[in-house]
Amino acid sequence: MRDRRVVACASTVATIVAALVVSAPAGAASGPASTVALRNSASPAAATSPSAGAVAGSSSIDFEVDLKLSDLQGAQAFAQAASTPGNAAYGKYLTPAQWEQRFSPSAADVQSVTTFLQQHSFKVLGASADRMAITASGTASQVEKAFATSLSYHRVDGSKLRLADRNLSVPANIAGVIAGVAGVSDTRAHPDDLTGAPGSPATASSSPAGNSEQPAGFRVAPPCGTYYGQKIDTTLAPFGNGYPSTPPWAVCGYTPPQLRSAYDLSGSADGSGVTVAVVDAYASPSILSDAQEYASLNDPGHPLASSQFSQQLASTFTDAAACGPSGWYGEETLDVEAVHATAPGAHILFAGARNCNQVELNDAVRGIVDGHLASVITNSYGDDAGDLLDDAGTRAATDNTLLMAAATGVSVLFSSGDGGDEFTTVGAVVADYPSSSPWATSVGGTTLQIGAAGQRIGEFGWSTARSFLCTQTYLAAGGCTDASLGKWLPIDEALDGGSGGGTSYVYPQPFYQRGVVPAALSHRNAAVVGNDPMRVEPDISMEADPATGFLVGETQTFPNGVYYDQYRIGGTSVSSPLLAGVIARTDEAAGRSLGFANPSLYSLYGHPNAIYDVLAAGKQDQSRADYANSIGAGDGFFYSTRIIDYEGQEMFCFNDQPCISRDVALNTAPGFDSMTGLGAPTGNFVNELASR
């Protein structure tokens, strides 16, 4: 079980939300009459995590000051009208230049904030093309002095982060134009992908890539089926507890033809003429050759031509020690291959941010939106519990970028996360961010069962609990004791991943969810935030379970060399790029950009020929074998049973404190639910969406 260092229990959540609600807004004096505190600019995580030392005054900080839109309400109204089927303005998007003219901050606002930064001797690197952000750098001492705050390191979710301990303040004459300051507090995103590999039971962590440029190798262990139910487990002892005595073995990894078949992506549209952008941190040196090799082996009828792929990369890459570039290489590989799987005719633009900080990733998204370089953007990353723990400046920067995307006709998708309701991660039920933004399409995950003929024989909410069989191999690895030999161990209530979702603490219910989302979900946090309905995620879902996952091909590091190999992977990092490809097909079929997808998606609610309603799985599980060393049989196997659509008890443990348990908060149900949203695409989804 991972050692988590944030304890955000219910009382702490209430304290954080109360602080967010009552803290002084920009414009209210704080301290000297000439300065104003920026509301919620202190990191909420600082209040819930232990200190990990002082920040050296000479340490360098890159940050950006994000400016308020000149007409926020007008921008929101325009984006809503342009995105809503049936509205007279539907589909009548602005160009980036028109957006900047109507809604961006003024050049005078940019200059006034730039002057302030220069007066404090910051190095001003310039403003974004849309004038919504000014990038600067300086030392920690400069930041503390200029913004009248204090900085310290904290342990958050196992990472050491620099956080602002109190609200930042700015001169009163510029406070009215500043939406927030992003980057002063670290907000690190992580890829939302999982192999589901057990790693060493003693440490419960997967093997690292070390100093290798390419990630450590991973291989799928036999037995596994090429389709769901092909191979049945008749050898392991039955798990019991009402589950089948002979469950199916895990799938080896679905291929592009299987996924296109299961989701009935059989129309003439294949995404041709549409550009899908993939945003991640860093850049794999072998991405194009890997994706081309993968297509030739698994989808030879749909090769990836070099002309279908381009990159837009940061000039330099930083923070490798904190972010782990090799892990992002796998994410990028997955994203590119998944987009090509569902939209083999689309052009793919990969945008590599210089590190995994949310501000840098948002800048990569902003660059695509500013240049209108793609019609669809997929982002397979997020911040655990970020809806509550991310500072307001970080969220404002991303929300404004997403708002501009909606107004200019760009679909932006985010993975909903792989930690389920995040209780096992942070000790509270909190949604991830940026997927909780009302201007993002949040893509959740399912367990997809594809039959021998490529048909969907079942699809359920992805929420996995697992139990390991105590074997001699597992015993030697420290996973069990002699007394348990030959027996199944208790279900691991830390869970083995699940579709992210939940109810926002900070975003009111958006217009498109009215009349669709049950009040029990939209009011779930009423005891903390009041009686107003709130945003609920995810919006829609596709395959994500790492035991029924997507087959990917990537250059990896093995003991005998560095070379291409294939393995199975899951997580909502699979579902987001898969859906991005589906949206690209929709754009081609419609002959226009769908733009902000949520209003159109929610207009399909109740259309069974377009939306597959994901319901409870009942008593279903899978058997799975994993190599103990992740790459071969030499050190033996670990065996596990993985419960499908788990909605039982989950547990959070923190250091030496007593563990706490609760029922999983996300559930599947008829209609909209908090695990899969509207459901999954099916049948006539592309045609119905294109006709909105």
XYZ file of C-alpha atoms in Angstrom:
692
model
C 0.000 0.000 0.000
C 1.340 3.402 -0.957
C 2.288 5.778 1.852
C 0.163 8.877 1.368
C 1.120 12.106 3.071
C -2.022 14.136 2.658
C -4.831 13.565 5.120
C -7.914 15.377 3.865
C -10.595 13.781 6.026
C -14.140 15.148 6.002
C -13.483 17.775 8.682
C -10.363 18.979 6.864
C -12.263 19.122 3.562
C -14.876 21.284 5.225
C -12.164 23.572 6.571
C -10.555 23.958 3.147
C -13.845 24.671 1.398
C -14.857 27.167 4.063
C -11.565 28.975 3.544
C -12.150 29.027 -0.208
C -15.599 30.496 0.276
C -14.823 33.194 2.824
C -11.303 34.302 1.896
C -10.993 37.900 0.824
C -11.639 38.514 -2.894
C -9.312 40.595 -5.000
C -10.182 44.171 -4.286
C -10.366 43.795 -0.514
C -7.463 45.326 1.338
C -5.105 42.984 3.181
C -2.271 44.490 5.193
C -1.120 47.883 3.908
C -3.830 49.879 2.157
C -1.857 49.800 -1.080
C -1.948 46.008 -1.430
C -4.720 43.502 -2.022
C -4.794 39.784 -1.252
C -5.602 37.527 -4.203
C -8.410 35.236 -3.156
C -7.489 31.554 -2.736
C -3.949 32.085 -4.021
C -2.443 30.178 -1.096
C -2.205 26.468 -1.837
C -5.078 24.540 -0.204
C -2.717 21.558 0.012
C -0.456 23.526 2.363
C -3.163 23.424 5.030
C -3.504 19.637 4.888
C 0.055 18.388 4.485
C 3.117 18.315 6.732
C 5.948 20.753 6.162
C 9.074 19.328 4.519
C 11.490 22.198 5.020
C 12.228 25.744 3.953
C 12.595 26.942 0.380
C 16.032 28.407 -0.243
C 15.749 32.091 -0.989
C 18.094 31.778 -3.962
C 16.152 28.948 -5.620
C 14.712 29.778 -9.029
C 10.968 29.939 -9.690
C 9.248 30.179 -13.065
C 5.683 31.412 -12.804
C 2.996 33.211 -14.725
C 0.552 35.937 -13.802
C -2.813 35.150 -15.339
C -5.014 38.079 -16.247
C -8.779 38.365 -16.065
C -10.747 38.312 -19.277
C -12.110 41.702 -20.240
C -15.668 40.281 -20.253
C -15.810 36.909 -18.509
C -19.600 36.675 -18.479
C -19.758 37.622 -22.135
C -17.147 34.999 -23.014
C -19.054 32.321 -21.107
C -22.334 33.289 -22.760
C -20.752 33.205 -26.213
C -19.107 29.810 -25.625
C -22.390 28.374 -24.347
C -24.359 29.641 -27.345
C -21.786 28.480 -29.903
C -21.669 24.999 -28.317
C -25.368 24.316 -27.742
C -27.365 22.460 -30.419
C -30.494 24.381 -31.386
C -29.067 27.776 -30.494
C -28.982 30.229 -33.398
C -25.280 30.760 -32.720
C -24.453 27.032 -32.623
C -21.244 26.271 -34.500
C -20.539 29.926 -35.270
C -17.136 30.076 -33.653
C -14.684 32.920 -33.356
C -11.180 32.888 -34.739
C -8.441 33.240 -32.125
C -7.908 36.827 -33.284
C -11.611 37.618 -32.857
C -11.570 36.066 -29.384
C -8.579 38.173 -28.394
C -10.253 41.322 -29.679
C -13.502 40.670 -27.798
C -12.483 38.934 -24.577
C -8.733 38.951 -23.941
C -7.142 41.311 -21.410
C -6.072 44.628 -22.886
C -2.535 45.512 -23.870
C -2.673 48.154 -21.136
C -3.427 45.461 -18.549
C -0.476 43.431 -19.782
C 1.785 46.466 -19.529
C 0.686 47.397 -16.009
C 1.394 43.899 -14.681
C 4.660 43.723 -16.619
C 5.742 46.987 -15.028
C 5.016 45.605 -11.561
C 7.109 42.507 -12.274
C 9.992 44.534 -13.646
C 9.920 46.825 -10.627
C 10.609 43.752 -8.491
C 13.477 42.725 -10.787
C 11.779 39.641 -12.194
C 12.867 38.514 -15.626
C 9.750 38.950 -17.759
C 9.716 36.372 -20.555
C 6.683 37.799 -22.343
C 2.916 37.504 -22.665
C 1.015 34.707 -24.376
C -0.423 35.399 -27.807
C -3.908 35.714 -26.283
C -2.607 38.179 -23.640
C -4.059 35.988 -20.874
C -0.745 35.129 -19.193
C 2.582 36.843 -18.511
C 5.501 34.524 -17.867
C 8.314 35.544 -15.514
C 11.103 34.070 -13.437
C 12.982 35.038 -10.292
C 14.134 33.745 -6.947
C 12.031 32.512 -4.053
C 13.062 35.589 -2.058
C 11.842 37.859 -4.822
C 8.518 36.021 -4.974
C 7.992 36.186 -1.216
C 8.797 39.883 -1.122
C 6.892 40.937 -4.256
C 3.751 38.990 -3.377
C 3.959 39.306 0.435
C 3.694 35.570 0.957
C 5.758 32.746 2.414
C 6.896 29.560 0.727
C 7.771 26.165 2.153
C 8.061 22.569 1.029
C 5.308 20.087 1.856
C 4.790 16.371 1.370
C 1.756 15.938 -0.869
C 0.729 12.524 -2.196
C 4.266 11.261 -1.689
C 5.937 14.177 -3.505
C 7.878 17.124 -2.125
C 6.196 20.284 -3.414
C 6.888 23.994 -3.007
C 3.684 25.687 -1.792
C 2.523 29.172 -0.886
C 1.462 29.089 2.763
C -0.609 32.252 2.638
C -2.427 34.282 0.020
C -0.362 36.312 -2.411
C -0.865 40.080 -2.400
C -0.382 42.610 -5.185
C -0.665 46.400 -5.498
C -4.251 47.611 -5.478
C -3.871 49.319 -8.849
C -3.376 45.973 -10.660
C -5.357 43.615 -8.400
C -8.500 44.082 -10.456
C -6.942 42.651 -13.605
C -5.206 39.599 -12.089
C -7.015 36.246 -12.122
C -4.251 34.421 -10.293
C -0.584 33.525 -10.149
C 0.256 30.008 -11.355
C 3.529 28.209 -10.746
C 4.487 29.722 -7.401
C 2.913 26.634 -5.844
C 3.956 23.406 -7.524
C 1.070 21.535 -9.128
C 2.439 18.411 -10.752
C 0.287 16.398 -13.080
C 0.844 12.700 -13.636
C -0.074 10.375 -16.495
C -3.379 8.562 -16.007
C -2.132 5.184 -17.223
C -1.739 1.876 -15.418
C -0.387 -1.521 -16.386
C -1.917 -3.016 -13.272
C 1.382 -4.757 -12.567
C 1.714 -5.699 -8.882
C 5.406 -4.875 -8.569
C 7.015 -6.115 -5.385
C 4.403 -6.895 -2.718
C 6.819 -5.643 -0.057
C 6.898 -2.160 -1.551
C 3.706 -2.103 -3.622
C 5.430 -0.102 -6.325
C 6.304 -0.944 -9.898
C 9.924 -1.273 -10.925
C 11.503 2.028 -11.957
C 13.264 2.786 -15.200
C 16.358 3.987 -13.348
C 18.553 6.303 -15.368
C 17.631 4.766 -18.719
C 16.407 7.129 -21.390
C 13.694 4.645 -22.316
C 11.317 3.179 -19.704
C 11.878 -0.172 -18.043
C 10.463 -3.097 -19.971
C 7.146 -4.704 -19.129
C 5.574 -7.786 -20.680
C 2.178 -9.410 -20.314
C 2.376 -12.850 -18.731
C 0.447 -15.852 -19.984
C -2.169 -17.140 -19.914
C -4.214 -14.347 -21.459
C -6.841 -14.241 -24.174
C -6.845 -12.432 -27.482
C -10.519 -11.674 -26.757
C -12.586 -11.679 -23.588
C -13.374 -15.159 -22.326
C -11.156 -16.952 -24.829
C -9.166 -18.565 -22.012
C -10.875 -19.759 -18.847
C -9.105 -20.283 -15.533
C -9.553 -23.910 -14.524
C -6.261 -24.214 -12.633
C -6.267 -21.706 -9.761
C -8.299 -22.370 -6.659
C -11.738 -20.739 -6.858
C -11.831 -17.334 -5.188
C -15.303 -18.041 -3.806
C -17.409 -15.326 -2.196
C -20.088 -15.788 -4.835
C -17.765 -15.229 -7.808
C -17.526 -17.748 -10.690
C -15.421 -20.826 -9.977
C -13.882 -20.638 -13.463
C -13.458 -16.957 -14.382
C -11.844 -15.803 -17.629
C -8.164 -14.971 -17.743
C -7.273 -11.349 -18.454
C -7.053 -10.181 -22.038
C -3.588 -9.879 -23.616
C -4.499 -6.398 -24.894
C -7.107 -5.230 -27.401
C -5.964 -4.160 -30.856
C -7.278 -1.245 -32.934
C -9.554 -3.425 -35.134
C -11.165 -4.947 -32.030
C -11.867 -1.542 -30.480
C -13.276 -0.097 -33.711
C -15.511 -3.141 -34.025
C -16.729 -3.117 -30.419
C -17.647 0.576 -30.608
C -19.140 0.127 -34.108
C -16.816 2.646 -35.745
C -17.616 1.267 -39.157
C -18.718 4.340 -41.103
C -16.814 5.937 -43.946
C -15.453 8.721 -41.734
C -12.036 7.868 -40.290
C -10.908 11.317 -39.122
C -9.384 12.352 -42.445
C -8.835 16.094 -42.683
C -8.998 16.523 -38.895
C -6.037 17.247 -36.617
C -6.003 15.725 -33.134
C -3.469 17.182 -30.714
C -1.955 15.059 -27.946
C -0.535 17.020 -24.997
C 1.928 15.460 -22.569
C 5.186 16.371 -20.868
C 8.532 15.694 -22.580
C 8.887 13.792 -25.860
C 9.760 10.189 -26.614
C 12.698 9.964 -29.042
C 11.145 6.908 -30.700
C 7.500 7.906 -30.850
C 6.962 7.942 -34.624
C 8.896 4.745 -35.339
C 7.149 3.000 -32.435
C 3.687 4.050 -33.625
C 4.472 3.026 -37.183
C 5.795 -0.370 -36.089
C 2.733 -0.834 -33.913
C 0.335 -0.097 -36.778
C 2.174 -2.425 -39.151
C 1.965 -5.299 -36.650
C -1.554 -4.799 -35.310
C -3.475 -2.744 -37.871
C -1.703 -3.217 -41.226
C -4.633 -1.878 -43.204
C -4.180 1.500 -41.523
C -0.489 2.452 -41.503
C 0.588 5.692 -39.847
C 2.245 7.766 -42.552
C 5.004 10.179 -41.566
C 2.894 12.955 -43.081
C 0.175 12.187 -40.514
C 2.366 13.058 -37.557
C 4.026 16.278 -36.390
C 5.409 17.653 -33.142
C 5.469 20.959 -31.317
C 7.974 20.686 -28.492
C 9.285 22.927 -25.742
C 12.707 24.363 -26.515
C 14.109 22.723 -23.373
C 12.907 20.073 -20.931
C 13.314 20.521 -17.177
C 12.507 18.941 -13.786
C 13.361 15.416 -14.921
C 14.042 14.201 -11.388
C 10.606 15.287 -10.157
C 8.570 14.330 -13.218
C 10.176 11.159 -14.613
C 10.338 11.705 -18.390
C 10.451 7.995 -19.244
C 7.025 7.504 -17.685
C 5.679 10.248 -19.920
C 7.216 8.519 -22.949
C 4.858 5.607 -22.350
C 1.945 7.994 -21.999
C 2.754 9.727 -25.269
C 3.122 6.393 -27.046
C -0.217 5.201 -25.711
C -1.977 8.434 -26.677
C -0.687 8.539 -30.238
C -1.417 4.858 -30.890
C -4.907 5.101 -29.333
C -5.888 8.157 -31.397
C -4.735 6.388 -34.559
C -6.704 3.292 -33.489
C -10.084 5.059 -33.562
C -9.262 7.726 -36.185
C -6.699 6.156 -38.541
C -7.144 8.944 -41.087
C -6.530 11.848 -38.711
C -3.387 13.936 -38.483
C -1.795 13.754 -35.022
C 0.045 16.721 -33.526
C 2.080 15.913 -30.431
C 2.764 18.847 -28.087
C 5.418 18.169 -25.471
C 5.498 20.496 -22.456
C 8.867 21.140 -20.858
C 7.902 19.456 -17.565
C 4.917 17.990 -15.719
C 3.859 21.122 -13.841
C 0.259 22.026 -14.602
C 1.200 25.534 -15.687
C 3.563 24.165 -18.363
C 1.036 21.639 -19.625
C -1.615 24.349 -19.807
C 0.777 26.523 -21.798
C 1.109 23.672 -24.308
C -2.692 23.480 -24.605
C -2.887 27.274 -24.885
C -0.381 27.293 -27.732
C -2.571 24.900 -29.726
C -5.706 26.933 -29.027
C -4.035 30.272 -29.785
C -2.809 28.978 -33.133
C -5.932 26.905 -33.804
C -3.590 24.034 -34.637
C -6.104 21.245 -33.957
C -9.834 20.630 -33.743
C -9.520 18.103 -30.913
C -7.078 18.031 -27.979
C -6.658 15.017 -25.703
C -4.940 15.282 -22.315
C -4.248 12.046 -20.438
C -3.037 13.563 -17.184
C -4.367 15.213 -14.072
C -3.813 16.120 -10.455
C -5.243 13.747 -7.833
C -7.999 15.538 -5.894
C -6.994 18.723 -7.726
C -10.567 20.033 -7.732
C -10.014 20.871 -4.074
C -6.241 20.946 -3.604
C -5.135 23.010 -6.640
C -4.799 26.735 -6.035
C -7.209 29.157 -7.664
C -4.543 30.703 -9.902
C -3.712 27.372 -11.517
C -7.366 26.602 -12.113
C -8.122 30.090 -13.479
C -5.331 29.808 -16.040
C -6.603 26.461 -17.305
C -10.291 27.404 -17.216
C -9.698 30.524 -19.314
C -7.775 28.485 -21.888
C -10.618 25.955 -22.044
C -13.156 28.771 -22.392
C -11.245 30.174 -25.361
C -11.131 26.687 -26.879
C -14.908 26.394 -26.590
C -15.460 29.784 -28.224
C -13.082 29.011 -31.087
C -14.410 25.514 -31.825
C -11.826 23.204 -30.237
C -12.835 20.034 -28.351
C -10.665 19.543 -25.242
C -10.758 16.188 -23.450
C -9.198 15.242 -20.111
C -8.851 11.842 -18.473
C -10.978 11.691 -15.326
C -8.209 9.929 -13.361
C -7.292 6.433 -12.233
C -7.797 6.734 -8.481
C -11.559 6.288 -8.411
C -13.058 8.650 -5.846
C -9.497 9.373 -4.486
C -10.371 8.242 -0.966
C -7.554 5.670 -1.006
C -5.193 8.397 -2.240
C -5.937 11.430 -0.059
C -8.448 10.202 2.511
C -11.419 12.097 1.084
C -13.816 11.845 -1.851
C -12.582 14.545 -4.251
C -12.614 14.867 -8.047
C -9.446 15.320 -10.100
C -8.548 18.465 -11.995
C -8.492 19.687 -14.814
C -11.170 17.099 -15.650
C -13.587 18.721 -13.172
C -13.540 22.033 -15.046
C -16.992 22.734 -16.510
C -15.315 23.619 -19.839
C -13.506 20.271 -20.149
C -14.918 16.997 -21.422
C -14.108 14.535 -18.655
C -13.556 11.020 -20.006
C -14.022 8.157 -17.575
C -13.166 4.477 -17.855
C -14.923 1.157 -18.337
C -14.167 -2.557 -18.370
C -14.955 -3.516 -21.960
C -15.593 -7.158 -22.845
C -14.975 -7.843 -26.547
C -15.997 -11.234 -27.928
C -14.485 -13.473 -30.578
C -16.296 -11.675 -33.413
C -15.274 -8.219 -32.202
C -18.646 -7.556 -30.602
C -19.241 -5.854 -27.266
C -20.509 -8.611 -24.985
C -20.433 -6.397 -21.904
C -19.194 -3.049 -20.612
C -19.069 -2.098 -16.958
C -17.688 0.606 -14.718
C -13.936 0.345 -14.221
C -13.302 -0.085 -10.502
C -10.935 -2.880 -9.550
C -10.316 -4.568 -6.237
C -7.900 -7.481 -6.246
C -6.814 -10.421 -4.168
C -3.507 -12.252 -4.578
C -3.006 -15.973 -4.292
C -0.353 -16.814 -1.709
C 2.136 -18.934 -3.642
C 5.781 -19.745 -2.938
C 6.760 -16.908 -5.288
C 4.502 -14.418 -3.532
C 5.684 -15.677 -0.150
C 9.342 -15.204 -1.117
C 8.564 -11.651 -2.247
C 7.125 -10.805 1.170
C 3.493 -10.664 0.083
C 2.115 -13.313 2.443
C 2.997 -15.737 5.239
C 3.316 -19.511 5.546
C -0.108 -19.672 7.184
C -1.709 -18.297 4.005
C 0.092 -20.536 1.530
C -2.320 -21.792 -1.137
C -5.045 -19.366 -0.059
C -6.451 -16.178 -1.507
C -5.527 -13.126 0.552
C -8.130 -10.589 1.703
C -9.275 -8.101 -0.914
C -6.898 -5.152 -1.107
C -9.123 -2.236 -0.146
C -6.582 0.281 -1.453
C -8.038 -0.694 -4.873
C -6.110 -1.334 -8.052
C -7.365 1.649 -9.985
C -10.723 2.880 -11.110
C -12.377 5.528 -13.224
C -12.042 8.955 -11.641
C -15.155 10.958 -10.955
C -17.127 12.803 -8.342
C -18.809 16.058 -7.468
C -16.900 19.332 -7.555
C -16.418 21.455 -4.464
C -15.759 24.632 -6.478
C -17.695 24.523 -9.780
C -21.476 25.027 -9.879
C -23.526 22.730 -12.082
C -22.959 23.693 -15.729
C -25.890 24.381 -18.019
C -25.577 21.124 -19.960
C -25.955 18.908 -16.860
C -29.296 20.386 -15.790
C -32.086 17.843 -15.994
C -29.655 14.972 -16.591
C -27.491 14.593 -13.479
C -29.433 13.213 -10.500
C -29.757 15.579 -7.553
C -28.190 12.957 -5.284
C -24.958 13.425 -7.246
C -25.026 17.176 -7.904
C -25.820 17.831 -4.216
C -23.416 15.242 -2.800
C -21.255 17.937 -1.175
C -24.160 20.034 0.102
C -23.121 19.607 3.731
C -19.894 21.430 2.900
C -20.682 23.828 0.028
C -24.398 24.512 0.493
C -27.509 23.598 -1.451
C -26.532 24.700 -4.953
C -26.035 21.824 -7.434
C -22.414 21.302 -8.491
C -20.490 19.947 -11.484
C -20.225 16.134 -11.628
C -17.663 14.170 -13.630
C -16.979 12.165 -15.786
C -19.106 13.109 -18.783
C -18.662 9.955 -20.879
C -16.481 6.841 -20.775
C -14.623 4.258 -22.855
C -12.346 1.266 -22.249
C -9.743 1.763 -19.478
C -9.356 -1.383 -17.348
C -5.686 -2.525 -17.415
C -6.839 -6.176 -17.325
C -8.889 -5.724 -20.518
C -6.661 -2.949 -21.746
C -5.144 -1.617 -24.931
C -2.144 -3.290 -26.539
C 0.650 -0.745 -27.084
C 4.087 -0.936 -28.649
C 7.048 1.032 -27.342
C 10.841 1.023 -27.271
C 11.792 -0.081 -23.760
C 14.842 -1.006 -21.708
C 15.362 -4.712 -21.059
C 18.313 -6.515 -19.458
C 19.494 -7.576 -22.922
C 19.095 -4.224 -24.638
C 16.804 -1.400 -25.686
C 14.248 -2.323 -28.322
C 10.601 -2.287 -29.359
C 8.167 -4.614 -27.603
C 4.428 -4.697 -26.812
C 2.405 -4.790 -23.622
C -1.098 -4.202 -22.294
C -1.997 -0.936 -20.594
C -5.078 0.727 -19.153
C -6.242 3.790 -17.266
C -8.317 6.732 -18.426
C -5.219 7.585 -20.449
C -6.668 5.016 -22.848
C -10.241 6.303 -22.842
C -9.432 9.967 -23.540
C -7.415 9.452 -26.760
C -9.857 6.766 -27.912
C -12.689 9.281 -27.577
C -10.570 11.980 -29.243
C -10.400 9.739 -32.297
C -14.175 9.263 -32.180
C -14.663 13.057 -32.037
C -12.319 13.411 -35.038
C -14.536 10.990 -36.975
C -17.529 13.076 -35.924
C -15.885 16.277 -37.169
C -15.239 14.677 -40.542
C -18.775 13.297 -40.785
C -20.278 16.674 -39.871
C -17.946 18.652 -42.122
C -17.191 21.009 -39.235
C -15.666 21.074 -35.774
C -17.866 19.834 -32.948
C -16.074 22.265 -30.643
C -16.864 22.048 -26.936
C -18.464 18.615 -26.947
C -20.412 18.488 -23.690
C -23.679 20.181 -24.749
C -23.912 17.876 -27.768
C -22.978 14.822 -25.702
C -25.649 15.549 -23.124
C -28.211 16.080 -25.874
C -27.754 12.348 -26.649
C -28.924 11.386 -23.165
C -31.679 8.817 -23.470
C -30.692 7.807 -27.028
C -29.806 4.083 -26.657
C -28.699 3.864 -30.288
C -25.946 6.371 -29.478
C -25.176 5.924 -25.758
C -24.588 2.555 -24.113
C -25.943 2.743 -20.577
C -23.298 1.188 -18.328
C -24.936 -0.819 -15.543
C -23.719 -2.812 -12.546
C -21.702 -5.931 -13.359
C -22.931 -8.176 -10.570
C -20.502 -10.865 -9.412
C -17.801 -10.869 -12.097
C -14.033 -11.192 -11.850
C -10.972 -12.074 -13.934
C -7.893 -14.112 -13.169
C -4.568 -12.551 -14.010
C -0.971 -13.720 -14.126
C 1.983 -11.348 -13.872
C 5.698 -11.985 -14.125
C 7.255 -11.435 -10.710
C 10.083 -9.498 -12.375
C 7.758 -7.793 -14.933
C 9.533 -9.198 -18.007
C 9.857 -13.002 -17.921
C 9.133 -16.273 -16.168
C 12.585 -16.702 -14.593
C 11.485 -15.445 -11.165
C 8.015 -16.979 -11.209
C 4.508 -15.565 -11.369
C 2.100 -13.612 -9.207
C -1.562 -14.623 -9.533
C -4.514 -12.406 -8.707
C -8.249 -12.253 -9.069
C -9.571 -8.844 -10.113
C -13.116 -7.925 -9.222
C -14.984 -6.052 -11.931
C -17.034 -2.945 -11.077
C -16.040 -3.076 -7.417
C -18.292 -0.974 -5.198
C -17.449 -2.377 -1.776
C -15.185 -1.117 1.012
C -12.087 0.984 0.352
C -9.423 1.962 2.865
C -7.081 4.873 3.523
C -4.027 4.438 5.739
C -1.649 7.185 6.821
C 1.660 6.439 8.530
C 0.983 4.870 11.940
C -2.518 6.257 12.318
C -5.496 3.862 12.332
C -6.769 3.105 8.837
C -10.219 4.395 7.921
C -12.717 2.732 5.576
C -15.843 3.629 3.661
C -17.852 2.305 0.733
C -16.640 3.286 -2.722
C -18.395 6.578 -3.494
C -18.626 6.142 -7.279
C -21.269 3.765 -8.589
C -22.806 2.653 -11.862
C -26.569 3.076 -12.221
C -29.234 3.448 -14.928
C -28.890 6.790 -16.680
C -26.141 9.198 -15.652
C -23.837 7.911 -12.910
C -20.698 9.103 -11.142
C -18.444 6.298 -12.408
C -19.105 6.451 -16.175
C -21.166 9.620 -16.680
C -23.593 9.310 -19.587
C -22.214 5.887 -20.514
C -20.171 4.760 -23.514
C -20.441 5.342 -27.284
C -22.342 2.757 -29.255
C -24.058 2.081 -32.540
C -24.952 5.357 -34.199
C -22.927 7.584 -31.861
C -20.859 9.339 -34.552
C -23.825 9.972 -36.857
C -26.059 11.185 -34.030
C -23.353 13.494 -32.699
C -22.554 14.821 -36.177
C -26.203 15.666 -36.752
C -26.611 17.797 -33.655
